[in-house]
């Protein structure tokens, strides 16, 4: 879409709105005396790129953009930051003009073309998204001025003519002329100041007024600016001064025609006030003429921001801000006897009474003060406290002279001779019963019907030094002393339980709000509230000496470091949510106070019926009109300014991505309030690093030396200039990239490698164990074979020889008892030889003939079964494999013992066996449905029987697991298993190798 088309649509859409709200826009109060405006100057010493300021404008995010001869800067109210517009543009490039469009974009006229800073990158500046438009080469590319007309057209004045932005390009409209200034008349015509003078562009042609210069008594090229204000008055800045044309008549405003009266700029603010600058003064039109505001300012541009402040860019004096004086100070120049005011009181009729430090009592009479002192009967003029009783008498507490009553113009003194506890009266309370309570440095005095009674520590007071006294709405009397707070119960004071503070707190004032909450104020630990006879801390930031509540339920505090405003709701929220920042506004020297140190008299703050706040200070009496306070309940603009990684600085962009190993990261941020930046407070927190919100210092930089790997949210929240917090703030993403060894993939790989390593070591250990067991099996088999051979070759052969000789003897013996006995002995010997031969056979060969364990078990079952015995069934899973001989024999012997028990003793109807050949194990399970075995026999065996223990021992020999489950009447199940690496011996590894080869062949 065309740029100028978008501008036109947006502009037309907001013109009506701007017209409606123009009369409500903030600007400097034109009714204030010109000398009362608060002025602040900003120069290169404050960070401004150059003291020659050509243009000023504020964008939607609150930033003030300043065009200077040495580049563009943005100002957040606290600091200036220079802006580099593009990679090919020096940050020192001269900037002539600035313009904001209704869609929020910022247009910048420079020596090298027209730059556009989109709204979307102004919060997180990214120079790569700045677009540059060129009007031509050389002088044509110098953009002197910019103007957005009512129809949405963007105009640019250059050294080589007037250009219009059309379809993304600058198109020449008036060629060959040096264009200095562009304004727009009420009829939509452009009023253009060229090198030759004033011309008017009606949209199709140029017209001029040849007689105008003569009317203004200057040459045509000596007219520097023409402005038509909202009332239809046309203003002229000329070499002779300021003139205006009203209803066709030209009026020269004095001084006009003088050598020092040359005017360069004229400006109309949103309230319609016209400002002008000449060689000698900066001027304001008050309707009767131009009145000086500041001398020799040499203004080049003027701009009124939405907050009402007026900014003036000068020829070489930097940037100047004028703002309304929020607080008016009354001093000796207004009739006060002294600038050191201690206490103030608003009486029933709205009269303001002011006590001064050793200079008497003053009463405001219109705009001047009437003062009472020694000559009027006030023998001690060190006024410290004030009060008004029900008879409208004014009571004055002094430092050293005790108490005075002012009635009908006469002073009556009450001091220690009359029974007052002390001569220093720090606080006075007129009770509702007509009595008077007076806090002194030597006790608390109660005056009733002209009689004084004093309370001391003997009456329960925590200290004789009583700093304040107060009567709440229920009539109870409270006293604050140098050692705590006490409450009158009957005729004695009882202490209020103190808070957790480690030292004694001296409370200087007690005050109750309209909601019934009683507050205790102390300059040491701030604001506390009394709840259930206990002092509870509310806020320690504000440390006030006085308090008053407005009709809007705002609490106003006078303190040693200024005047503070806190909404009642905010103070209640502070007590319940201590983690949330307190909304409060502060006022000090920047708001017009001569000194921000408030007096410590009682009270030192008051509100008169006309809604004016009065505060006694050491620099005079401060007055703040509560009705004129603007409601700036707006969110502060919180911005990221820069990200520094090590020594590398970068634009913040939408997020920060940190390379692996970033060890020093600085996150620069700000909160924008160009009018009241001193009241802006900022907190930040980086998730995963900061455990709580941190208060930002004046540098507004968060420094981190270590950020964990991952994506983190950097939270920033701030208060606006009125102290109202945006508790949501902004979130800026910070991503710390990991080294490869810190990635999840690397961790998975390490875990998998570790798992494989452990598995490999485990398998290696199994192989080593199997090889060791196999070697032991081979040794045992060789030993058995050797023993069998030795038995056969020696013992059995020897027995056989003996038998032959005994047989010869038998043949020689006659029949008879000896022969029969010998023959029986020979029979036993034959049996022994047979058993020995069988034992040799068992040692020398396997128990079973073949390696088929399943067939051997079936054969064994056939031998053990009879006609009425149980049925036997064998299930074979997996292909039969060759087992190690010892494993096979032990399996068979254990099975033989189990089957013998099942057939002979279990009384079973059915016996089942399950033989499993698997890659990782060989398993044999035998179960029956017989009478079962008692649990004690299963665990311990039967005395004198070795069947079960023998089975367990055989299993243990070959590294097998042996389990038996049985119970009376539930049958018996035996489970025998041995790892494949042991059962198969070397054949197992060979089979796995063959399997691997088969798989590889299949893949191929």
PDB file of N, CA, C and O in Angstrom, residues 645-703:
ATOM      1  N   UNK A 645      27.066  -6.968  25.690  1.00  0.00           N
ATOM      2  CA  UNK A 645      27.639  -8.281  25.988  1.00  0.00           C
ATOM      3  C   UNK A 645      29.149  -8.127  25.917  1.00  0.00           C
ATOM      4  O   UNK A 645      29.716  -7.935  24.840  1.00  0.00           O
ATOM      5  N   UNK A 646      29.787  -8.201  27.096  1.00  0.00           N
ATOM      6  CA  UNK A 646      31.213  -7.906  27.124  1.00  0.00           C
ATOM      7  C   UNK A 646      31.430  -6.452  26.745  1.00  0.00           C
ATOM      8  O   UNK A 646      30.856  -5.543  27.328  1.00  0.00           O
ATOM      9  N   UNK A 647      32.223  -6.209  25.728  1.00  0.00           N
ATOM     10  CA  UNK A 647      32.467  -4.851  25.251  1.00  0.00           C
ATOM     11  C   UNK A 647      31.662  -4.517  24.010  1.00  0.00           C
ATOM     12  O   UNK A 647      31.812  -3.444  23.440  1.00  0.00           O
ATOM     13  N   UNK A 648      30.773  -5.424  23.599  1.00  0.00           N
ATOM     14  CA  UNK A 648      29.972  -5.224  22.392  1.00  0.00           C
ATOM     15  C   UNK A 648      28.614  -4.644  22.750  1.00  0.00           C
ATOM     16  O   UNK A 648      27.905  -5.195  23.593  1.00  0.00           O
ATOM     17  N   UNK A 649      28.253  -3.534  22.119  1.00  0.00           N
ATOM     18  CA  UNK A 649      26.953  -2.907  22.327  1.00  0.00           C
ATOM     19  C   UNK A 649      26.061  -3.234  21.140  1.00  0.00           C
ATOM     20  O   UNK A 649      26.517  -3.249  20.003  1.00  0.00           O
ATOM     21  N   UNK A 650      24.785  -3.464  21.417  1.00  0.00           N
ATOM     22  CA  UNK A 650      23.848  -3.805  20.350  1.00  0.00           C
ATOM     23  C   UNK A 650      22.477  -3.217  20.654  1.00  0.00           C
ATOM     24  O   UNK A 650      22.138  -2.957  21.802  1.00  0.00           O
ATOM     25  N   UNK A 651      21.706  -2.998  19.589  1.00  0.00           N
ATOM     26  CA  UNK A 651      20.320  -2.589  19.761  1.00  0.00           C
ATOM     27  C   UNK A 651      19.541  -3.726  20.413  1.00  0.00           C
ATOM     28  O   UNK A 651      19.818  -4.908  20.159  1.00  0.00           O
ATOM     29  N   UNK A 652      18.553  -3.405  21.242  1.00  0.00           N
ATOM     30  CA  UNK A 652      17.863  -4.478  21.966  1.00  0.00           C
ATOM     31  C   UNK A 652      17.026  -5.383  21.073  1.00  0.00           C
ATOM     32  O   UNK A 652      16.946  -6.587  21.313  1.00  0.00           O
ATOM     33  N   UNK A 653      16.403  -4.800  20.018  1.00  0.00           N
ATOM     34  CA  UNK A 653      15.531  -5.616  19.182  1.00  0.00           C
ATOM     35  C   UNK A 653      14.374  -6.181  19.987  1.00  0.00           C
ATOM     36  O   UNK A 653      14.030  -5.706  21.071  1.00  0.00           O
ATOM     37  N   UNK A 654      13.746  -7.232  19.463  1.00  0.00           N
ATOM     38  CA  UNK A 654      12.607  -7.849  20.139  1.00  0.00           C
ATOM     39  C   UNK A 654      13.049  -8.749  21.276  1.00  0.00           C
ATOM     40  O   UNK A 654      12.290  -8.980  22.226  1.00  0.00           O
ATOM     41  N   UNK A 655      14.259  -9.290  21.206  1.00  0.00           N
ATOM     42  CA  UNK A 655      14.788 -10.149  22.260  1.00  0.00           C
ATOM     43  C   UNK A 655      16.305 -10.165  22.161  1.00  0.00           C
ATOM     44  O   UNK A 655      16.877  -9.747  21.161  1.00  0.00           O
ATOM     45  N   UNK A 656      16.941 -10.656  23.207  1.00  0.00           N
ATOM     46  CA  UNK A 656      18.399 -10.764  23.225  1.00  0.00           C
ATOM     47  C   UNK A 656      18.780 -12.238  23.174  1.00  0.00           C
ATOM     48  O   UNK A 656      18.312 -13.038  23.986  1.00  0.00           O
ATOM     49  N   UNK A 657      19.604 -12.574  22.200  1.00  0.00           N
ATOM     50  CA  UNK A 657      20.110 -13.935  22.072  1.00  0.00           C
ATOM     51  C   UNK A 657      21.607 -13.878  22.346  1.00  0.00           C
ATOM     52  O   UNK A 657      22.357 -13.231  21.612  1.00  0.00           O
ATOM     53  N   UNK A 658      22.036 -14.528  23.407  1.00  0.00           N
ATOM     54  CA  UNK A 658      23.422 -14.469  23.852  1.00  0.00           C
ATOM     55  C   UNK A 658      24.172 -15.703  23.384  1.00  0.00           C
ATOM     56  O   UNK A 658      23.689 -16.831  23.528  1.00  0.00           O
ATOM     57  N   UNK A 659      25.350 -15.467  22.825  1.00  0.00           N
ATOM     58  CA  UNK A 659      26.183 -16.572  22.365  1.00  0.00           C
ATOM     59  C   UNK A 659      26.680 -17.382  23.559  1.00  0.00           C
ATOM     60  O   UNK A 659      26.721 -16.881  24.686  1.00  0.00           O
ATOM     61  N   UNK A 660      27.054 -18.618  23.337  1.00  0.00           N
ATOM     62  CA  UNK A 660      27.561 -19.438  24.450  1.00  0.00           C
ATOM     63  C   UNK A 660      28.751 -18.764  25.131  1.00  0.00           C
ATOM     64  O   UNK A 660      29.607 -18.164  24.481  1.00  0.00           O
ATOM     65  N   UNK A 661      28.756 -18.825  26.444  1.00  0.00           N
ATOM     66  CA  UNK A 661      29.878 -18.295  27.210  1.00  0.00           C
ATOM     67  C   UNK A 661      29.804 -16.816  27.515  1.00  0.00           C
ATOM     68  O   UNK A 661      30.798 -16.242  27.949  1.00  0.00           O
ATOM     69  N   UNK A 662      28.624 -16.179  27.310  1.00  0.00           N
ATOM     70  CA  UNK A 662      28.502 -14.765  27.657  1.00  0.00           C
ATOM     71  C   UNK A 662      28.615 -14.612  29.170  1.00  0.00           C
ATOM     72  O   UNK A 662      27.778 -15.100  29.917  1.00  0.00           O
ATOM     73  N   UNK A 663      29.664 -13.934  29.628  1.00  0.00           N
ATOM     74  CA  UNK A 663      29.963 -13.883  31.055  1.00  0.00           C
ATOM     75  C   UNK A 663      29.640 -12.535  31.678  1.00  0.00           C
ATOM     76  O   UNK A 663      29.580 -12.408  32.900  1.00  0.00           O
ATOM     77  N   UNK A 664      29.428 -11.480  30.880  1.00  0.00           N
ATOM     78  CA  UNK A 664      29.100 -10.163  31.424  1.00  0.00           C
ATOM     79  C   UNK A 664      28.054  -9.529  30.511  1.00  0.00           C
ATOM     80  O   UNK A 664      28.352  -9.136  29.384  1.00  0.00           O
ATOM     81  N   UNK A 665      26.837  -9.439  31.012  1.00  0.00           N
ATOM     82  CA  UNK A 665      25.721  -8.930  30.223  1.00  0.00           C
ATOM     83  C   UNK A 665      25.115  -7.744  30.955  1.00  0.00           C
ATOM     84  O   UNK A 665      24.819  -7.820  32.154  1.00  0.00           O
ATOM     85  N   UNK A 666      24.943  -6.632  30.229  1.00  0.00           N
ATOM     86  CA  UNK A 666      24.289  -5.452  30.779  1.00  0.00           C
ATOM     87  C   UNK A 666      23.019  -5.188  29.998  1.00  0.00           C
ATOM     88  O   UNK A 666      23.048  -5.042  28.772  1.00  0.00           O
ATOM     89  N   UNK A 667      21.900  -5.128  30.706  1.00  0.00           N
ATOM     90  CA  UNK A 667      20.605  -4.842  30.099  1.00  0.00           C
ATOM     91  C   UNK A 667      20.229  -3.410  30.479  1.00  0.00           C
ATOM     92  O   UNK A 667      19.969  -3.113  31.648  1.00  0.00           O
ATOM     93  N   UNK A 668      20.232  -2.526  29.489  1.00  0.00           N
ATOM     94  CA  UNK A 668      19.909  -1.118  29.716  1.00  0.00           C
ATOM     95  C   UNK A 668      18.428  -0.904  29.418  1.00  0.00           C
ATOM     96  O   UNK A 668      17.932  -1.288  28.354  1.00  0.00           O
ATOM     97  N   UNK A 669      17.730  -0.283  30.354  1.00  0.00           N
ATOM     98  CA  UNK A 669      16.301  -0.067  30.194  1.00  0.00           C
ATOM     99  C   UNK A 669      15.948   1.303  30.754  1.00  0.00           C
ATOM    100  O   UNK A 669      16.782   1.965  31.393  1.00  0.00           O
ATOM    101  N   UNK A 670      14.717   1.714  30.530  1.00  0.00           N
ATOM    102  CA  UNK A 670      14.290   2.994  31.062  1.00  0.00           C
ATOM    103  C   UNK A 670      12.774   3.026  31.154  1.00  0.00           C
ATOM    104  O   UNK A 670      12.085   2.198  30.544  1.00  0.00           O
ATOM    105  N   UNK A 671      12.277   3.959  31.918  1.00  0.00           N
ATOM    106  CA  UNK A 671      10.850   4.262  31.979  1.00  0.00           C
ATOM    107  C   UNK A 671      10.719   5.751  31.654  1.00  0.00           C
ATOM    108  O   UNK A 671      11.404   6.587  32.253  1.00  0.00           O
ATOM    109  N   UNK A 672       9.854   6.072  30.727  1.00  0.00           N
ATOM    110  CA  UNK A 672       9.830   7.409  30.157  1.00  0.00           C
ATOM    111  C   UNK A 672       8.810   8.286  30.877  1.00  0.00           C
ATOM    112  O   UNK A 672       7.633   7.920  30.986  1.00  0.00           O
ATOM    113  N   UNK A 673       9.265   9.407  31.375  1.00  0.00           N
ATOM    114  CA  UNK A 673       8.397  10.480  31.849  1.00  0.00           C
ATOM    115  C   UNK A 673       9.211  11.758  31.801  1.00  0.00           C
ATOM    116  O   UNK A 673      10.001  12.038  32.695  1.00  0.00           O
ATOM    117  N   UNK A 674       9.049  12.505  30.721  1.00  0.00           N
ATOM    118  CA  UNK A 674       9.922  13.651  30.504  1.00  0.00           C
ATOM    119  C   UNK A 674       9.558  14.833  31.394  1.00  0.00           C
ATOM    120  O   UNK A 674      10.349  15.763  31.527  1.00  0.00           O
ATOM    121  N   UNK A 675       8.373  14.786  32.028  1.00  0.00           N
ATOM    122  CA  UNK A 675       7.969  15.905  32.873  1.00  0.00           C
ATOM    123  C   UNK A 675       8.358  15.702  34.326  1.00  0.00           C
ATOM    124  O   UNK A 675       8.744  16.656  35.007  1.00  0.00           O
ATOM    125  N   UNK A 676       8.236  14.480  34.829  1.00  0.00           N
ATOM    126  CA  UNK A 676       8.495  14.217  36.245  1.00  0.00           C
ATOM    127  C   UNK A 676       9.366  12.985  36.392  1.00  0.00           C
ATOM    128  O   UNK A 676       9.007  12.030  37.087  1.00  0.00           O
ATOM    129  N   UNK A 677      10.491  12.975  35.732  1.00  0.00           N
ATOM    130  CA  UNK A 677      11.356  11.793  35.755  1.00  0.00           C
ATOM    131  C   UNK A 677      11.890  11.500  37.148  1.00  0.00           C
ATOM    132  O   UNK A 677      12.189  10.349  37.470  1.00  0.00           O
ATOM    133  N   UNK A 678      11.990  12.540  37.996  1.00  0.00           N
ATOM    134  CA  UNK A 678      12.516  12.308  39.339  1.00  0.00           C
ATOM    135  C   UNK A 678      11.565  11.450  40.181  1.00  0.00           C
ATOM    136  O   UNK A 678      11.968  10.882  41.193  1.00  0.00           O
ATOM    137  N   UNK A 679      10.295  11.348  39.773  1.00  0.00           N
ATOM    138  CA  UNK A 679       9.334  10.524  40.507  1.00  0.00           C
ATOM    139  C   UNK A 679       9.214   9.105  39.955  1.00  0.00           C
ATOM    140  O   UNK A 679       8.471   8.286  40.507  1.00  0.00           O
ATOM    141  N   UNK A 680       9.905   8.831  38.866  1.00  0.00           N
ATOM    142  CA  UNK A 680       9.821   7.514  38.252  1.00  0.00           C
ATOM    143  C   UNK A 680      10.680   6.532  39.033  1.00  0.00           C
ATOM    144  O   UNK A 680      11.849   6.801  39.337  1.00  0.00           O
ATOM    145  N   UNK A 681      10.076   5.417  39.382  1.00  0.00           N
ATOM    146  CA  UNK A 681      10.799   4.334  40.055  1.00  0.00           C
ATOM    147  C   UNK A 681      10.679   3.072  39.209  1.00  0.00           C
ATOM    148  O   UNK A 681       9.631   2.840  38.602  1.00  0.00           O
ATOM    149  N   UNK A 682      11.738   2.273  39.175  1.00  0.00           N
ATOM    150  CA  UNK A 682      11.786   1.096  38.307  1.00  0.00           C
ATOM    151  C   UNK A 682      12.232  -0.106  39.123  1.00  0.00           C
ATOM    152  O   UNK A 682      13.125   0.002  39.970  1.00  0.00           O
ATOM    153  N   UNK A 683      11.615  -1.242  38.850  1.00  0.00           N
ATOM    154  CA  UNK A 683      12.037  -2.520  39.411  1.00  0.00           C
ATOM    155  C   UNK A 683      12.196  -3.520  38.276  1.00  0.00           C
ATOM    156  O   UNK A 683      11.517  -3.427  37.248  1.00  0.00           O
ATOM    157  N   UNK A 684      13.092  -4.495  38.475  1.00  0.00           N
ATOM    158  CA  UNK A 684      13.315  -5.506  37.446  1.00  0.00           C
ATOM    159  C   UNK A 684      13.558  -6.860  38.098  1.00  0.00           C
ATOM    160  O   UNK A 684      13.898  -6.962  39.285  1.00  0.00           O
ATOM    161  N   UNK A 685      13.372  -7.900  37.301  1.00  0.00           N
ATOM    162  CA  UNK A 685      13.619  -9.268  37.770  1.00  0.00           C
ATOM    163  C   UNK A 685      13.845 -10.162  36.561  1.00  0.00           C
ATOM    164  O   UNK A 685      13.071 -10.122  35.607  1.00  0.00           O
ATOM    165  N   UNK A 686      14.915 -10.951  36.603  1.00  0.00           N
ATOM    166  CA  UNK A 686      15.201 -11.922  35.550  1.00  0.00           C
ATOM    167  C   UNK A 686      14.845 -13.308  36.080  1.00  0.00           C
ATOM    168  O   UNK A 686      15.448 -13.798  37.037  1.00  0.00           O
ATOM    169  N   UNK A 687      13.838 -13.922  35.456  1.00  0.00           N
ATOM    170  CA  UNK A 687      13.395 -15.242  35.897  1.00  0.00           C
ATOM    171  C   UNK A 687      14.544 -16.237  35.835  1.00  0.00           C
ATOM    172  O   UNK A 687      15.324 -16.258  34.881  1.00  0.00           O
ATOM    173  N   UNK A 688      14.630 -17.044  36.850  1.00  0.00           N
ATOM    174  CA  UNK A 688      15.683 -18.049  36.901  1.00  0.00           C
ATOM    175  C   UNK A 688      16.982 -17.533  37.468  1.00  0.00           C
ATOM    176  O   UNK A 688      17.925 -18.318  37.673  1.00  0.00           O
ATOM    177  N   UNK A 689      17.071 -16.223  37.730  1.00  0.00           N
ATOM    178  CA  UNK A 689      18.299 -15.630  38.279  1.00  0.00           C
ATOM    179  C   UNK A 689      17.986 -14.821  39.535  1.00  0.00           C
ATOM    180  O   UNK A 689      18.571 -15.040  40.588  1.00  0.00           O
ATOM    181  N   UNK A 690      17.036 -13.878  39.409  1.00  0.00           N
ATOM    182  CA  UNK A 690      16.698 -13.005  40.530  1.00  0.00           C
ATOM    183  C   UNK A 690      15.561 -13.621  41.341  1.00  0.00           C
ATOM    184  O   UNK A 690      14.476 -13.880  40.791  1.00  0.00           O
ATOM    185  N   UNK A 691      15.746 -13.833  42.628  1.00  0.00           N
ATOM    186  CA  UNK A 691      14.677 -14.438  43.432  1.00  0.00           C
ATOM    187  C   UNK A 691      13.536 -13.473  43.735  1.00  0.00           C
ATOM    188  O   UNK A 691      12.437 -13.909  44.089  1.00  0.00           O
ATOM    189  N   UNK A 692      13.775 -12.166  43.621  1.00  0.00           N
ATOM    190  CA  UNK A 692      12.740 -11.177  43.932  1.00  0.00           C
ATOM    191  C   UNK A 692      12.968  -9.947  43.066  1.00  0.00           C
ATOM    192  O   UNK A 692      13.972  -9.831  42.352  1.00  0.00           O
ATOM    193  N   UNK A 693      12.001  -9.010  43.109  1.00  0.00           N
ATOM    194  CA  UNK A 693      12.130  -7.760  42.365  1.00  0.00           C
ATOM    195  C   UNK A 693      13.261  -6.931  42.961  1.00  0.00           C
ATOM    196  O   UNK A 693      13.409  -6.848  44.185  1.00  0.00           O
ATOM    197  N   UNK A 694      14.049  -6.315  42.088  1.00  0.00           N
ATOM    198  CA  UNK A 694      15.165  -5.468  42.510  1.00  0.00           C
ATOM    199  C   UNK A 694      14.879  -4.028  42.100  1.00  0.00           C
ATOM    200  O   UNK A 694      14.349  -3.770  41.010  1.00  0.00           O
ATOM    201  N   UNK A 695      15.246  -3.082  42.952  1.00  0.00           N
ATOM    202  CA  UNK A 695      15.088  -1.664  42.640  1.00  0.00           C
ATOM    203  C   UNK A 695      16.235  -1.218  41.743  1.00  0.00           C
ATOM    204  O   UNK A 695      17.409  -1.455  42.054  1.00  0.00           O
ATOM    205  N   UNK A 696      15.885  -0.574  40.650  1.00  0.00           N
ATOM    206  CA  UNK A 696      16.905  -0.056  39.740  1.00  0.00           C
ATOM    207  C   UNK A 696      17.472   1.241  40.294  1.00  0.00           C
ATOM    208  O   UNK A 696      16.744   2.067  40.856  1.00  0.00           O
ATOM    209  N   UNK A 697      18.783   1.430  40.123  1.00  0.00           N
ATOM    210  CA  UNK A 697      19.387   2.687  40.554  1.00  0.00           C
ATOM    211  C   UNK A 697      19.325   3.690  39.410  1.00  0.00           C
ATOM    212  O   UNK A 697      18.674   3.467  38.388  1.00  0.00           O
ATOM    213  N   UNK A 698      20.003   4.797  39.568  1.00  0.00           N
ATOM    214  CA  UNK A 698      19.917   5.877  38.574  1.00  0.00           C
ATOM    215  C   UNK A 698      20.517   5.488  37.230  1.00  0.00           C
ATOM    216  O   UNK A 698      20.191   6.098  36.211  1.00  0.00           O
ATOM    217  N   UNK A 699      21.394   4.463  37.206  1.00  0.00           N
ATOM    218  CA  UNK A 699      21.979   4.047  35.936  1.00  0.00           C
ATOM    219  C   UNK A 699      20.986   3.289  35.063  1.00  0.00           C
ATOM    220  O   UNK A 699      21.150   3.214  33.857  1.00  0.00           O
ATOM    221  N   UNK A 700      19.956   2.698  35.692  1.00  0.00           N
ATOM    222  CA  UNK A 700      18.946   1.918  34.985  1.00  0.00           C
ATOM    223  C   UNK A 700      19.589   0.812  34.146  1.00  0.00           C
ATOM    224  O   UNK A 700      19.291   0.649  32.947  1.00  0.00           O
ATOM    225  N   UNK A 701      20.466   0.086  34.791  1.00  0.00           N
ATOM    226  CA  UNK A 701      21.174  -1.014  34.142  1.00  0.00           C
ATOM    227  C   UNK A 701      21.131  -2.228  35.068  1.00  0.00           C
ATOM    228  O   UNK A 701      21.376  -2.108  36.265  1.00  0.00           O
ATOM    229  N   UNK A 702      20.797  -3.370  34.488  1.00  0.00           N
ATOM    230  CA  UNK A 702      20.876  -4.635  35.219  1.00  0.00           C
ATOM    231  C   UNK A 702      22.093  -5.391  34.698  1.00  0.00           C
ATOM    232  O   UNK A 702      22.212  -5.639  33.495  1.00  0.00           O
ATOM    233  N   UNK A 703      23.006  -5.760  35.606  1.00  0.00           N
ATOM    234  CA  UNK A 703      24.258  -6.409  35.225  1.00  0.00           C
ATOM    235  C   UNK A 703      24.235  -7.848  35.727  1.00  0.00           C
ATOM    236  O   UNK A 703      23.954  -8.106  36.904  1.00  0.00           O
TER     237      UNK A 703
END
